[in-house]
């Protein structure tokens, strides 16, 4: 007779039930663990070498540039003189999201930016979607900025030595006789070289370039104001509010860089204090310059002249001054300053992939740190080559809209993450708090959604295909390899 207290024969103790699919998709990474792992990579760690000044310059460097030097020429035909209002709308959208970024950056100072914030609050699947959007946002924006850099390089060459790079070698396929945009590829590879030297060296180069770009825009305002005609504002909103909305969605591309400071969370000396300050300072400075430059540009030129123009600000200066010297000088400033956008946005992309690699959602090789420079070398090379190919082969307009929709989606998630984290972790230390409780994050989410739905159908189709590809990769790779799914984690 069997002992009533013994287990039946051929039966072992029941193993703990594994979590279901839904539970695994919603697993969150604790804030304390995110912070504790900060800086740690495969075979080494990132170096904490950046202060408030460098962080602010990174944020300004990633933001101030292409939106005003290049994309302004695409936005004015959509909104007319009301492009200044479109900049304000895009700036407000960015401001609400910047407040949320500042709170989360002060609470979770890590390299992954909104990807890491989503991982701590909304779960792994949402974090993956956010990270995948950031790959689109940063990677494609680097390519778009590089294309704009090539336009101003041609303007500079024309004004100095009287030659330009042939269209076949300075335009993407499908743009006239374009075969490859060689200048765009070159500037991405130059940025890669700087980044391989380490964060401190890259930050120094960026600071110099930021000072040059601010000086160039102040110069434009000084010269451009001499040709200001109030009559150019007579028909302020010729295409109605729908045109302003469309321009605002396009111009949101101009604001994507302010969150670059948050990607430096693991290389900042005092991230809890300095990241929120750097984010807010950079956004205020950039918005003021954007509105001022746009106002002067539309005052100097009739809005219909912007359609199809390249190197718009340089062309306006040449027109107003009656000579090519000032336009050439601005083109030189633009070539230097737009290069800083390529550098800093590319930096942000590599750090986001670094964080995703550490979490096991992308291959570990992307998180391997070079022992001497403290930079993720393979990550930097692969990302640079990917962005360089995009810049060489895809037209600017397509790149801008694809960047905007990825950015808006990621920003919308950040606004939600603030609300969720306040509810789930009210005791967490916050060095900055978004004022007025959940009101401003909700407004930030709504503004992002509004701008997303102002983008055209083709952009949504591209975004949908990108998301579908990302989900396939996640379920084939990251779902099982996530460090949260492995026993030792």
Coordinates of C-alpha atoms in Angstrom, one line a residue:
X1 CA 0.0 0.0 0.0
X2 CA 1.3 3.4 -1.0
X3 CA 2.3 5.9 1.6
X4 CA -0.5 8.5 1.5
X5 CA 2.0 11.3 2.0
X6 CA 4.3 10.3 -0.9
X7 CA 3.8 11.4 -4.4
X8 CA 2.4 8.9 -6.8
X9 CA 4.9 6.9 -8.8
X10 CA 6.2 8.3 -12.1
X11 CA 5.2 11.8 -11.0
X12 CA 7.5 14.6 -10.2
X13 CA 6.9 17.9 -8.4
X14 CA 5.2 20.3 -10.7
X15 CA 7.5 22.9 -12.2
X16 CA 6.5 26.5 -11.8
X17 CA 4.3 27.6 -14.7
X18 CA 6.1 29.7 -17.3
X19 CA 4.5 33.1 -17.9
X20 CA 2.1 33.3 -20.8
X21 CA 2.9 35.2 -24.1
X22 CA 0.9 38.3 -22.9
X23 CA 2.8 38.4 -19.7
X24 CA 6.2 38.1 -21.5
X25 CA 5.3 40.9 -23.9
X26 CA 4.3 43.2 -21.0
X27 CA 7.4 42.4 -18.8
X28 CA 9.0 45.6 -17.5
X29 CA 12.6 46.3 -16.6
X30 CA 12.8 47.8 -13.1
X31 CA 14.1 51.4 -13.0
X32 CA 16.7 50.5 -10.4
X33 CA 18.1 47.8 -12.8
X34 CA 18.2 50.2 -15.7
X35 CA 20.2 52.7 -13.7
X36 CA 22.5 50.1 -12.2
X37 CA 23.4 48.8 -15.6
X38 CA 24.1 52.3 -16.9
X39 CA 27.3 52.6 -18.9
X40 CA 28.0 48.8 -18.9
X41 CA 28.5 47.3 -22.3
X42 CA 30.0 44.1 -23.8
X43 CA 33.6 44.0 -22.7
X44 CA 33.8 47.5 -21.2
X45 CA 31.9 50.6 -20.2
X46 CA 31.1 54.1 -21.5
X47 CA 33.0 57.0 -20.0
X48 CA 31.3 59.7 -17.9
X49 CA 32.9 62.9 -19.4
X50 CA 30.0 65.2 -20.4
X51 CA 28.8 68.2 -18.3
X52 CA 25.8 70.6 -18.7
X53 CA 27.5 72.7 -21.4
X54 CA 28.5 69.7 -23.6
X55 CA 25.0 68.1 -23.2
X56 CA 23.3 71.3 -24.2
X57 CA 25.5 71.6 -27.2
X58 CA 24.8 68.0 -28.2
X59 CA 21.1 68.8 -28.0
X60 CA 21.4 72.0 -30.0
X61 CA 23.8 70.4 -32.4
X62 CA 21.3 67.6 -33.1
X63 CA 18.4 70.1 -33.5
X64 CA 19.5 73.3 -35.0
X65 CA 20.5 73.0 -38.6
X66 CA 18.7 71.2 -41.4
X67 CA 15.2 72.2 -40.3
X68 CA 16.0 75.9 -40.9
X69 CA 18.7 75.6 -43.5
X70 CA 17.0 73.0 -45.8
X71 CA 13.4 72.0 -44.8
X72 CA 12.3 75.6 -44.6
X73 CA 12.3 75.6 -48.4
X74 CA 9.9 72.7 -48.4
X75 CA 7.6 74.0 -45.7
X76 CA 6.9 77.6 -47.0
X77 CA 5.1 76.4 -50.1
X78 CA 2.8 74.4 -47.9
X79 CA 1.9 77.2 -45.4
X80 CA 2.9 80.5 -47.1
X81 CA 4.0 83.3 -44.7
X82 CA 2.2 81.3 -41.9
X83 CA 5.2 79.1 -41.8
X84 CA 6.2 81.0 -38.7
X85 CA 2.9 79.8 -37.1
X86 CA 3.8 76.3 -38.3
X87 CA 7.1 76.5 -36.5
X88 CA 5.3 77.6 -33.3
X89 CA 2.9 74.6 -33.6
X90 CA 5.8 72.2 -34.1
X91 CA 7.6 73.9 -31.3
X92 CA 4.7 73.5 -28.9
X93 CA 4.4 69.8 -29.8
X94 CA 8.1 69.5 -29.0
X95 CA 7.8 71.5 -25.8
X96 CA 5.2 69.2 -24.3
X97 CA 7.3 66.2 -25.2
X98 CA 10.4 67.9 -24.0
X99 CA 8.9 68.4 -20.5
X100 CA 8.1 64.7 -20.4
X101 CA 11.6 63.9 -21.6
X102 CA 13.1 66.1 -18.9
X103 CA 11.2 64.4 -16.1
X104 CA 12.1 60.9 -17.3
X105 CA 15.7 61.8 -18.0
X106 CA 16.1 63.0 -14.5
X107 CA 14.5 59.8 -13.1
X108 CA 16.0 57.2 -15.5
X109 CA 19.3 58.7 -16.7
X110 CA 20.3 56.0 -19.2
X111 CA 21.4 55.8 -22.8
X112 CA 18.3 54.4 -24.4
X113 CA 16.2 57.6 -24.3
X114 CA 12.5 56.9 -24.8
X115 CA 13.1 53.2 -25.5
X116 CA 14.4 52.8 -22.0
X117 CA 11.6 54.9 -20.5
X118 CA 9.0 52.7 -22.3
X119 CA 10.8 49.5 -21.0
X120 CA 10.4 50.7 -17.4
X121 CA 6.8 51.7 -17.8
X122 CA 4.9 50.2 -20.7
X123 CA 6.5 46.8 -21.1
X124 CA 8.9 45.1 -23.5
X125 CA 6.8 45.0 -26.6
X126 CA 6.0 48.7 -26.5
X127 CA 9.7 49.4 -25.7
X128 CA 10.7 47.4 -28.7
X129 CA 8.2 49.3 -30.9
X130 CA 9.5 52.6 -29.5
X131 CA 13.2 51.6 -30.1
X132 CA 12.4 50.5 -33.6
X133 CA 10.8 53.9 -34.2
X134 CA 13.9 55.6 -32.9
X135 CA 16.0 53.6 -35.4
X136 CA 13.8 55.0 -38.1
X137 CA 13.9 58.5 -36.5
X138 CA 17.6 58.8 -36.0
X139 CA 18.8 56.7 -38.9
X140 CA 16.7 58.3 -41.5
X141 CA 17.2 61.8 -40.2
X142 CA 20.9 61.4 -40.4
X143 CA 20.4 60.6 -44.1
X144 CA 18.1 63.5 -44.6
X145 CA 20.5 65.9 -42.9
X146 CA 23.3 64.6 -45.0
X147 CA 21.3 65.3 -48.2
X148 CA 20.8 68.9 -47.1
X149 CA 24.5 69.2 -46.4
X150 CA 25.3 68.3 -50.0
X151 CA 23.0 71.2 -51.3
X152 CA 25.0 73.8 -49.3
X153 CA 28.3 72.2 -50.3
X154 CA 27.5 72.8 -53.9
X155 CA 26.5 76.4 -53.1
X156 CA 29.8 76.9 -51.3
X157 CA 31.8 75.4 -54.2
X158 CA 30.0 77.5 -56.7
X159 CA 30.6 80.7 -54.8
X160 CA 34.3 80.0 -54.2
X161 CA 35.8 78.2 -57.1
X162 CA 32.9 78.4 -59.6
X163 CA 32.3 74.7 -60.0
X164 CA 29.7 72.3 -58.5
X165 CA 29.5 68.6 -58.1
X166 CA 27.7 67.1 -61.2
X167 CA 24.0 66.3 -60.6
X168 CA 24.7 62.6 -61.3
X169 CA 27.0 62.5 -58.3
X170 CA 25.1 64.8 -56.0
X171 CA 21.5 63.6 -56.4
X172 CA 19.6 60.4 -55.5
X173 CA 18.4 58.1 -58.2
X174 CA 15.1 59.4 -59.5
X175 CA 16.1 63.1 -59.0
X176 CA 16.8 64.2 -62.6
X177 CA 20.0 62.6 -63.8
X178 CA 21.0 61.5 -60.2
X179 CA 22.9 58.3 -59.7
X180 CA 24.3 58.7 -56.2
X181 CA 24.5 61.5 -53.7
X182 CA 28.2 61.3 -53.0
X183 CA 28.5 64.4 -50.7
X184 CA 25.8 63.0 -48.4
X185 CA 27.6 59.7 -48.1
X186 CA 30.9 61.5 -47.4
X187 CA 29.6 63.6 -44.5
X188 CA 28.2 60.6 -42.8
X189 CA 31.5 58.8 -43.1
X190 CA 33.3 61.8 -41.7
X191 CA 31.0 61.9 -38.7
X192 CA 31.7 58.2 -38.2
X193 CA 35.4 58.9 -37.9
X194 CA 34.8 61.5 -35.2
X195 CA 32.5 59.2 -33.2
X196 CA 35.0 56.4 -33.3
X197 CA 37.4 58.7 -31.3
X198 CA 35.0 58.7 -28.3
X199 CA 32.3 60.9 -26.8
X200 CA 34.5 63.6 -25.3
X201 CA 36.3 64.3 -28.6
X202 CA 33.1 64.3 -30.6
X203 CA 31.5 66.7 -28.1
X204 CA 34.4 69.2 -28.5
X205 CA 34.1 69.1 -32.3
X206 CA 30.3 69.6 -32.0
X207 CA 30.6 72.6 -29.6
X208 CA 32.8 74.4 -32.2
X209 CA 30.3 73.6 -35.0
X210 CA 27.3 74.8 -32.9
X211 CA 28.9 78.2 -32.3
X212 CA 29.5 78.5 -36.0
X213 CA 25.9 77.6 -36.9
X214 CA 24.5 80.2 -34.4
X215 CA 26.8 82.8 -35.8
X216 CA 25.7 81.9 -39.4
X217 CA 22.0 82.3 -38.5
X218 CA 22.6 85.6 -36.8
X219 CA 24.4 86.8 -39.9
X220 CA 21.4 85.7 -42.1
X221 CA 19.0 87.7 -39.9
X222 CA 21.2 90.8 -40.1
X223 CA 21.5 90.7 -43.9
X224 CA 18.0 89.4 -44.6
X225 CA 16.3 92.1 -42.5
X226 CA 17.7 94.7 -45.0
X227 CA 15.4 93.2 -47.6
X228 CA 12.3 92.8 -45.4
X229 CA 9.0 93.8 -47.1
X230 CA 5.9 93.9 -45.0
X231 CA 3.8 93.2 -48.1
X232 CA 5.1 89.7 -48.2
X233 CA 2.9 89.0 -45.1
X234 CA -0.3 90.5 -46.7
X235 CA -1.8 87.1 -47.5
X236 CA -0.6 85.4 -44.3
X237 CA -2.4 82.1 -44.6
X238 CA -3.0 81.5 -48.4
X239 CA -3.5 77.7 -48.0
X240 CA -5.6 77.8 -44.9
X241 CA -5.1 76.0 -41.6
X242 CA -4.7 72.7 -43.4
X243 CA -1.5 74.0 -45.1
X244 CA -0.2 75.2 -41.7
X245 CA -0.9 71.8 -40.2
X246 CA 0.9 70.0 -43.1
X247 CA 3.9 72.4 -42.8
X248 CA 3.9 71.9 -39.0
X249 CA 4.1 68.1 -39.4
X250 CA 7.0 68.5 -41.9
X251 CA 8.8 71.1 -39.7
X252 CA 8.6 68.8 -36.7
X253 CA 11.6 67.2 -38.3
X254 CA 13.4 70.4 -37.2
X255 CA 12.9 69.6 -33.6
X256 CA 13.8 66.0 -33.3
X257 CA 17.3 66.6 -32.0
X258 CA 16.5 67.9 -28.5
X259 CA 16.1 64.4 -27.2
X260 CA 19.7 63.6 -28.2
X261 CA 20.9 64.8 -24.8
X262 CA 18.9 62.0 -23.2
X263 CA 20.8 59.4 -25.2
X264 CA 24.0 60.6 -23.4
X265 CA 22.6 59.6 -20.0
X266 CA 25.4 57.1 -19.4
X267 CA 28.2 59.5 -20.4
X268 CA 27.0 62.5 -18.4
X269 CA 28.9 63.4 -15.2
X270 CA 25.7 64.4 -13.3
X271 CA 22.8 63.1 -15.4
X272 CA 20.0 63.6 -12.9
X273 CA 20.7 67.3 -12.7
X274 CA 22.1 68.1 -16.1
X275 CA 19.9 66.1 -18.6
X276 CA 16.6 68.0 -17.8
X277 CA 18.4 71.3 -17.9
X278 CA 20.1 70.6 -21.2
X279 CA 16.9 69.4 -22.8
X280 CA 14.9 72.5 -21.8
X281 CA 17.7 75.0 -22.6
X282 CA 18.3 73.7 -26.0
X283 CA 14.6 73.7 -27.0
X284 CA 14.2 77.3 -25.9
X285 CA 17.3 78.5 -27.8
X286 CA 16.4 76.5 -30.9
X287 CA 12.7 77.6 -31.1
X288 CA 13.6 81.3 -30.7
X289 CA 16.1 81.1 -33.6
X290 CA 13.8 79.1 -35.8
X291 CA 10.9 81.6 -35.5
X292 CA 13.3 84.6 -36.0
X293 CA 15.0 83.2 -39.1
X294 CA 11.7 82.0 -40.7
X295 CA 10.1 85.4 -40.1
X296 CA 13.0 87.2 -41.7
X297 CA 13.2 84.8 -44.6
X298 CA 9.5 85.2 -45.5
X299 CA 9.8 88.9 -45.1
X300 CA 12.7 89.1 -47.5
X301 CA 11.2 86.7 -50.2
X302 CA 7.6 86.3 -51.5
X303 CA 6.5 82.8 -50.3
X304 CA 6.0 81.6 -53.8
X305 CA 9.7 81.9 -54.6
X306 CA 10.5 79.2 -52.1
X307 CA 9.0 76.4 -54.2
X308 CA 11.8 74.2 -55.7
X309 CA 14.6 76.4 -54.2
X310 CA 17.8 74.7 -52.8
X311 CA 20.1 76.3 -50.2
X312 CA 17.3 78.7 -49.5
X313 CA 18.9 81.0 -46.9
X314 CA 22.1 81.4 -49.0
X315 CA 19.9 82.3 -52.1
X316 CA 18.0 84.9 -50.0
X317 CA 21.2 86.5 -48.8
X318 CA 22.5 86.7 -52.4
X319 CA 19.3 88.2 -53.6
X320 CA 19.0 90.8 -50.8
X321 CA 22.7 91.9 -50.9
X322 CA 23.1 91.8 -54.6
X323 CA 26.3 89.9 -54.3
X324 CA 27.4 86.4 -53.8
X325 CA 29.8 86.9 -50.9
X326 CA 27.3 86.8 -48.1
X327 CA 25.5 83.8 -49.5
X328 CA 28.8 82.0 -49.9
X329 CA 29.8 82.9 -46.3
X330 CA 26.4 81.5 -45.1
X331 CA 26.9 78.4 -47.2
X332 CA 30.2 77.8 -45.4
X333 CA 28.5 78.2 -42.0
X334 CA 25.8 75.8 -43.2
X335 CA 28.3 73.2 -44.3
X336 CA 29.9 73.2 -40.9
X337 CA 26.7 73.5 -38.9
X338 CA 24.7 70.8 -40.7
X339 CA 27.7 68.5 -40.3
X340 CA 27.2 68.8 -36.5
X341 CA 23.6 67.6 -36.9
X342 CA 24.9 64.5 -38.7
X343 CA 27.5 63.9 -35.9
X344 CA 25.1 64.3 -32.9
X345 CA 22.1 62.5 -34.4
X346 CA 24.4 59.6 -35.5
X347 CA 25.8 59.6 -31.9
X348 CA 22.2 59.2 -30.5
X349 CA 21.4 56.4 -32.8
X350 CA 24.4 54.4 -31.7
X351 CA 23.6 54.8 -28.0
X352 CA 20.1 53.7 -28.5
X353 CA 21.2 50.5 -30.2
X354 CA 23.8 50.1 -27.5
X355 CA 21.0 50.1 -24.8
X356 CA 18.9 47.6 -26.9
X357 CA 21.9 45.3 -27.3
X358 CA 22.5 45.3 -23.5
X359 CA 18.9 44.2 -23.1
X360 CA 19.3 41.3 -25.5
X361 CA 16.8 42.7 -28.1
X362 CA 19.4 43.1 -30.8
X363 CA 22.8 41.3 -31.2
X364 CA 25.3 41.7 -28.4
X365 CA 28.0 42.8 -30.9
X366 CA 26.3 46.2 -31.1
X367 CA 27.0 46.7 -27.4
X368 CA 30.7 45.9 -27.5
X369 CA 32.8 48.8 -26.2
X370 CA 36.3 49.6 -27.5
X371 CA 38.6 49.6 -24.4
X372 CA 40.6 52.7 -25.5
X373 CA 38.0 55.1 -26.8
X374 CA 35.0 53.9 -24.8
X375 CA 32.9 53.9 -28.0
X376 CA 30.8 51.1 -29.4
X377 CA 32.9 50.7 -32.5
X378 CA 31.1 48.0 -34.5
X379 CA 27.8 49.6 -33.7
X380 CA 29.1 53.0 -35.0
X381 CA 30.5 51.6 -38.2
X382 CA 27.3 49.6 -39.1
X383 CA 24.9 52.4 -38.3
X384 CA 27.1 54.9 -40.3
X385 CA 27.1 52.6 -43.3
X386 CA 23.4 52.1 -43.1
X387 CA 22.7 55.9 -42.9
X388 CA 25.2 56.6 -45.6
X389 CA 23.6 54.3 -48.1
X390 CA 20.2 55.9 -47.3
X391 CA 21.6 59.4 -47.8
X392 CA 23.2 58.4 -51.1
X393 CA 20.1 56.7 -52.6
X394 CA 16.9 58.3 -51.2
X395 CA 15.5 61.8 -52.0
X396 CA 15.2 64.3 -49.2
X397 CA 11.4 64.7 -49.1
X398 CA 10.8 61.1 -48.5
X399 CA 13.4 61.0 -45.7
X400 CA 12.0 64.0 -43.9
X401 CA 8.4 62.7 -43.6
X402 CA 9.6 59.2 -42.6
X403 CA 11.7 60.8 -39.8
X404 CA 8.8 62.9 -38.6
X405 CA 6.3 60.1 -38.2
X406 CA 8.8 57.9 -36.3
X407 CA 9.7 60.8 -34.0
X408 CA 6.1 61.7 -33.3
X409 CA 5.2 58.1 -32.4
X410 CA 8.2 57.9 -30.0
X411 CA 7.4 61.2 -28.4
X412 CA 3.7 60.2 -27.9
X413 CA 4.9 57.1 -26.0
X414 CA 7.2 59.3 -23.8
X415 CA 4.2 61.4 -22.7
X416 CA 2.3 58.3 -21.8
X417 CA 5.3 56.9 -19.9
X418 CA 5.4 59.9 -17.6
X419 CA 1.9 59.4 -16.5
X420 CA 2.4 55.6 -16.0
X421 CA 5.6 56.1 -14.0
X422 CA 4.0 58.6 -11.7
X423 CA 1.1 56.2 -11.0
X424 CA 3.3 53.1 -10.6
X425 CA 6.3 54.7 -8.9
X426 CA 5.2 57.9 -7.1
X427 CA 8.1 57.5 -4.6
X428 CA 10.8 57.6 -7.3
X429 CA 13.3 60.5 -7.1
X430 CA 12.5 63.2 -9.8
X431 CA 14.9 66.0 -10.3
X432 CA 12.4 67.7 -12.6
X433 CA 8.6 67.3 -12.7
X434 CA 6.2 68.3 -15.6
X435 CA 4.0 71.0 -14.2
X436 CA 0.2 70.7 -13.9
X437 CA 0.1 66.9 -13.3
X438 CA -1.0 64.8 -16.2
X439 CA -2.5 67.7 -18.2
X440 CA 0.7 68.6 -20.2
X441 CA 1.7 65.0 -21.0
X442 CA -1.8 64.4 -22.3
X443 CA -1.6 67.6 -24.4
X444 CA 1.8 66.4 -25.7
X445 CA 0.3 63.1 -26.7
X446 CA -2.6 64.8 -28.5
X447 CA -0.3 67.2 -30.3
X448 CA 1.8 64.3 -31.5
X449 CA -1.2 62.4 -32.7
X450 CA -2.6 65.5 -34.5
X451 CA 0.7 66.0 -36.4
X452 CA 1.0 62.3 -37.3
X453 CA -2.4 62.4 -39.0
X454 CA -1.4 65.5 -40.9
X455 CA 1.2 63.4 -42.8
X456 CA 0.3 61.9 -46.2
X457 CA -0.8 58.3 -46.9
X458 CA 2.5 57.2 -48.5
X459 CA 4.3 58.1 -45.2
X460 CA 1.8 56.0 -43.2
X461 CA 2.3 53.1 -45.6
X462 CA 6.1 53.3 -45.2
X463 CA 5.7 53.5 -41.4
X464 CA 3.4 50.5 -41.4
X465 CA 5.8 48.4 -43.4
X466 CA 8.7 49.5 -41.1
X467 CA 6.6 48.5 -38.0
X468 CA 5.7 45.1 -39.5
X469 CA 9.4 44.4 -40.2
X470 CA 10.3 45.4 -36.7
X471 CA 7.7 43.1 -35.2
X472 CA 8.9 40.2 -37.3
X473 CA 12.5 40.8 -36.1
X474 CA 11.3 41.0 -32.4
X475 CA 9.4 37.7 -32.4
X476 CA 12.1 35.9 -34.3
X477 CA 15.0 37.3 -32.2
X478 CA 14.4 39.6 -29.3
X479 CA 11.3 37.8 -27.8
X480 CA 13.4 34.8 -26.7
X481 CA 16.8 36.4 -26.4
X482 CA 15.7 39.3 -24.1
X483 CA 17.7 39.3 -20.9
X484 CA 14.4 39.4 -19.0
X485 CA 13.5 36.1 -20.5
X486 CA 16.7 34.2 -19.4
X487 CA 17.0 32.6 -16.0
X488 CA 20.3 34.3 -15.1
X489 CA 18.7 37.7 -15.6

